[in-house]
CSV table of C-alpha atoms in Angstrom, one decimal:
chain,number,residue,atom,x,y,z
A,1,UNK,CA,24.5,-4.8,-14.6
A,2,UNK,CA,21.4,-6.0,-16.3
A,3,UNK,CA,18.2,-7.4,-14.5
A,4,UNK,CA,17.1,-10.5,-14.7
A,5,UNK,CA,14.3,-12.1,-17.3
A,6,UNK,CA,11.2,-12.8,-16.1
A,7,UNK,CA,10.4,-16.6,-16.1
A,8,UNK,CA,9.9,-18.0,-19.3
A,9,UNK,CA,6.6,-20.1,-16.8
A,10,UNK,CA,4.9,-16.7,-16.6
A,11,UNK,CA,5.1,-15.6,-20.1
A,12,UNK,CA,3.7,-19.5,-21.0
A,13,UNK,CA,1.0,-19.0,-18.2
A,14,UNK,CA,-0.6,-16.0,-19.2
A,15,UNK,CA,-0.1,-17.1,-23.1
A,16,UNK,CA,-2.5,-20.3,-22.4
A,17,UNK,CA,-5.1,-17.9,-20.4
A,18,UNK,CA,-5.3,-14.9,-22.9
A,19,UNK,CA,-8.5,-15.3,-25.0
A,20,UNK,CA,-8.5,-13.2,-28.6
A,21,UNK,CA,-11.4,-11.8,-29.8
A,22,UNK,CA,-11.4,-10.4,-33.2
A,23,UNK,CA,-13.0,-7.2,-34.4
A,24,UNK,CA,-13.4,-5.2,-31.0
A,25,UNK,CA,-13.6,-3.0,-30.0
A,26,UNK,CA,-14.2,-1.9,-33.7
A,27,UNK,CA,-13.7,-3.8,-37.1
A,28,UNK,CA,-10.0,-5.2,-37.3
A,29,UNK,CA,-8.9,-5.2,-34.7
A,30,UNK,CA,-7.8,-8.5,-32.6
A,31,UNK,CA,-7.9,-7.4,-28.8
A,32,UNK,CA,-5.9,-9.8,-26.4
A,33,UNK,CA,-8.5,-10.4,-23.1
A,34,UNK,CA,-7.0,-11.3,-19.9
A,35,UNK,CA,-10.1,-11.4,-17.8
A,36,UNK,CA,-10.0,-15.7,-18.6
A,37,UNK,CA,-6.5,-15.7,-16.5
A,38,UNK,CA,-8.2,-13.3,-13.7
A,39,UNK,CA,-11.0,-16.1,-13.6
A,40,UNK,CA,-9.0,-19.0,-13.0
A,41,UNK,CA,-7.8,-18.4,-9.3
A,42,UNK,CA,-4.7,-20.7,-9.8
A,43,UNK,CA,-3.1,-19.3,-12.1
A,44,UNK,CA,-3.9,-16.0,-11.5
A,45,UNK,CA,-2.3,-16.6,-8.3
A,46,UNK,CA,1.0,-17.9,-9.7
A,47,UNK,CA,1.2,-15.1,-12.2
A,48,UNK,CA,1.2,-13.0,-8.9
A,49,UNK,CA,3.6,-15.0,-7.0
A,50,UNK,CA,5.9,-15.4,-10.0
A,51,UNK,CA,5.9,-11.6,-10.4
A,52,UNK,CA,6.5,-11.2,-6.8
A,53,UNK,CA,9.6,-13.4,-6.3
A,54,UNK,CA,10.8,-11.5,-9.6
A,55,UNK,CA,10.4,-8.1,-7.9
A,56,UNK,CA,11.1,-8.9,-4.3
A,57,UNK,CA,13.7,-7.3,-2.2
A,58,UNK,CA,14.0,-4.8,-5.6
A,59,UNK,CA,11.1,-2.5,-4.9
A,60,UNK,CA,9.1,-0.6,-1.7
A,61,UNK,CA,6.0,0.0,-3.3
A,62,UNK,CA,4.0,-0.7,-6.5
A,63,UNK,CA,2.0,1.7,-8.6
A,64,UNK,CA,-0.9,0.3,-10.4
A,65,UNK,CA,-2.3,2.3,-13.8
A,66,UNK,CA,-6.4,2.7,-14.0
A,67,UNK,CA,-7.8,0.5,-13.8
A,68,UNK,CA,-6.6,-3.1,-14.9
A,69,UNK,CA,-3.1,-2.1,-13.6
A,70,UNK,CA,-5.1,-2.3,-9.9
A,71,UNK,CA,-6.5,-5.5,-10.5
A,72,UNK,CA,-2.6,-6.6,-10.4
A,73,UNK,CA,-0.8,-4.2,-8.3
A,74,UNK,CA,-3.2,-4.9,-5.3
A,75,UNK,CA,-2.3,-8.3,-5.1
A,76,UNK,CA,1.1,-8.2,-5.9
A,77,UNK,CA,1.8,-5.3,-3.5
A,78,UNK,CA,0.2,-7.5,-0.8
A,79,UNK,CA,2.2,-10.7,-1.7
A,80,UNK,CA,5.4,-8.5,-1.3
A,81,UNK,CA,4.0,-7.0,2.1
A,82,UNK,CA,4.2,-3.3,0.3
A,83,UNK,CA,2.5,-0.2,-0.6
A,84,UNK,CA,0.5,0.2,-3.1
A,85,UNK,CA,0.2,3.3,-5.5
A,86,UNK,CA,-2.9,4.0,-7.4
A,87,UNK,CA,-2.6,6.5,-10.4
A,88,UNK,CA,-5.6,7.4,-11.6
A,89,UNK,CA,-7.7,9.6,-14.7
A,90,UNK,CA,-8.2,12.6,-14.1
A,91,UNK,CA,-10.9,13.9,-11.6
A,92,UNK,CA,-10.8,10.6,-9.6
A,93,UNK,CA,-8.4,11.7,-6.5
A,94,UNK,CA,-9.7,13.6,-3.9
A,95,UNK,CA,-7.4,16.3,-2.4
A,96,UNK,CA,-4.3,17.9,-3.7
A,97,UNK,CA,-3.2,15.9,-6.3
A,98,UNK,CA,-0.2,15.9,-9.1
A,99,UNK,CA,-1.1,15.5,-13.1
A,100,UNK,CA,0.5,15.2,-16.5
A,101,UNK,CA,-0.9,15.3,-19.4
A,102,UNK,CA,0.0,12.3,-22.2
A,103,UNK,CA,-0.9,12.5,-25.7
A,104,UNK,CA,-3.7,10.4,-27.5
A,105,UNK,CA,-4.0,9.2,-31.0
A,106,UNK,CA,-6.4,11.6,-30.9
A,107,UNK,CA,-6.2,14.9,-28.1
A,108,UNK,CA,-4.7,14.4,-24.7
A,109,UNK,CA,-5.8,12.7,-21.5
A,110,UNK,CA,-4.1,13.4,-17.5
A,111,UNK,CA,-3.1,10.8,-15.1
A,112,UNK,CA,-3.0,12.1,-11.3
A,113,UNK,CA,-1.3,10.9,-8.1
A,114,UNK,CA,-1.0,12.0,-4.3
A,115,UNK,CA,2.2,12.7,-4.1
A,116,UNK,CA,2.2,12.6,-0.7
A,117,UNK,CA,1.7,8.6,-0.8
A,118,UNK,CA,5.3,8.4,-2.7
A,119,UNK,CA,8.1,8.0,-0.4
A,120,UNK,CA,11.1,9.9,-0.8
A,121,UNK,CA,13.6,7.7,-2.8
A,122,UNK,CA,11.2,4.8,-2.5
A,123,UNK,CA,11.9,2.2,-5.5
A,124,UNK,CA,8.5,2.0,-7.3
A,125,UNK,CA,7.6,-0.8,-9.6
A,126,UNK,CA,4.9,0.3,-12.0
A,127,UNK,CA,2.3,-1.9,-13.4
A,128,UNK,CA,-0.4,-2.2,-15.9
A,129,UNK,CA,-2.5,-4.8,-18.2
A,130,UNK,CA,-1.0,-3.3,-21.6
A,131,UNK,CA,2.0,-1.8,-23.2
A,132,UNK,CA,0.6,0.2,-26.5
A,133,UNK,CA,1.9,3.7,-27.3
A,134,UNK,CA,3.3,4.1,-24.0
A,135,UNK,CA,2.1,7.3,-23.3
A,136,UNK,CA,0.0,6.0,-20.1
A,137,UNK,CA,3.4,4.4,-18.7
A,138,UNK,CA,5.5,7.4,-19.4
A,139,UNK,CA,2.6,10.0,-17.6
A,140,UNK,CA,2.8,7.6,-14.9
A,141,UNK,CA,7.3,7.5,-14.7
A,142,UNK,CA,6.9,11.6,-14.6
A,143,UNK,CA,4.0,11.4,-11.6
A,144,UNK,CA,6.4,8.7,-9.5
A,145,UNK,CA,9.8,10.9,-10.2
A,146,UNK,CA,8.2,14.2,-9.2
A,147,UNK,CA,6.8,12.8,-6.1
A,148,UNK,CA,10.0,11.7,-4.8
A,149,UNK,CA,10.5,8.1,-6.4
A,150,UNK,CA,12.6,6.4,-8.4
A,151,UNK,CA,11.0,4.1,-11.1
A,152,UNK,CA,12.7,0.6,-10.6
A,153,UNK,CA,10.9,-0.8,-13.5
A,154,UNK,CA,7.8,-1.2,-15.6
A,155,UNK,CA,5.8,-4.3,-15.7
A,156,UNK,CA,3.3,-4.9,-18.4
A,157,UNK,CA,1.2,-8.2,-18.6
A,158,UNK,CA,1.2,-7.4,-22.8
A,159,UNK,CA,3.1,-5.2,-24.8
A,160,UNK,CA,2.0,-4.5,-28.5
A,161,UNK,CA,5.3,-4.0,-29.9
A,162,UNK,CA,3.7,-3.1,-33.5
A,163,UNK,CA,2.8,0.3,-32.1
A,164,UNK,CA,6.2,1.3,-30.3
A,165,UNK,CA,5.3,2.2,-26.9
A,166,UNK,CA,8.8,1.1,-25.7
A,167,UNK,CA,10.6,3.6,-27.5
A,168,UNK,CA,8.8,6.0,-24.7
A,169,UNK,CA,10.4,4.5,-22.2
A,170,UNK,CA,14.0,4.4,-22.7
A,171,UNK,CA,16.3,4.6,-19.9
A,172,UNK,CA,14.0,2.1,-18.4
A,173,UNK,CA,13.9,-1.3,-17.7
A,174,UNK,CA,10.3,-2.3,-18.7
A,175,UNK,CA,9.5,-5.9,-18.4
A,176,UNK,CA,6.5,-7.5,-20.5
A,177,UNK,CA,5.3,-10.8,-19.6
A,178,UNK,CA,4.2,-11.4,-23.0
A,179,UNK,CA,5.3,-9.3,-26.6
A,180,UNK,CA,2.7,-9.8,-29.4
């Protein structure tokens, strides 16, 4: 059975709000910046409520990525009257706290959870800003399965197809609001 598409309205909504700006962070490259969508209340809004109607009855709680994935699993998790997850760089959680280690272009980095926040069997939608290598998403699939979860689905505002961070995350369903 597949899932369903998100709503060709989202992928158009967030399109119109995304403002490029070439040459940053360094020389050639053309970064995609959501924070005009995050300013404009009404549409930020629908992007939340679109998402959550997408999503609902599907998932129990949603984990947001460090730290744009927060600025939309907070709302989302509240429109849907769930939990919300916060994985995090290393260092950030107090406490006991589980980590893997993802490969960088260039070393490594460690995303941590409380595990004890992920429910047994609990159907976890994770979220962030940006699709790229995938190496952020896939630390963040091992941190929700060895706590206990199940990984319903990814949700990514933008994927960067060019550098293959799906390919990661097969086996998955990952969902990208807009594909550049």
């Amino acid at each position: 059975m597949s899932s369903p598409q998100l709503p060709v309205e989202l992928t158009d909504l967030v399109k119109t709000h995304i403002r490029e700006v070439a040459d940053f962070p360094e020389p050639g490259v053309l970064f995609r910046d959501i924070t005009p969508l995050l300013a404009d209340g009404p549409a930020f809004r629908k992007l939340i409520k679109g998402l959550a109607e997408h999503y609902r009855g599907r998932i129990d709680s949603v984990a947001g990525l460090e730290s744009r994935g927060f600025i939309l699993a907070a709302p989302l998790a509240v429109e849907l009257e769930i939990g919300m997850i916060t994985i995090r760089k290393a260092g950030k959680l107090p406490g006991a706290v589980f980590g893997v280690d993802y490969a960088l272009e260039y070393g490594t980095a460690r995303m941590e959870v409380h595990p004890e926040i992920v429910k047994d069997g609990d159907r976890v939608l994770i979220i962030d800003d940006v699709l790229a290598t995938g190496g952020t998403a896939r630390a963040a699939i091992d941190l929700v399965e060895h706590s206990g979860g199940s990984v319903e689905a990814l949700c990514m505002l933008l994927e960067l197809a060019g550098l293959s961070g799906r390919s990661k995350l097969e086996g998955y369903q990952v969902d990208s609001v807009v594909t550049y």
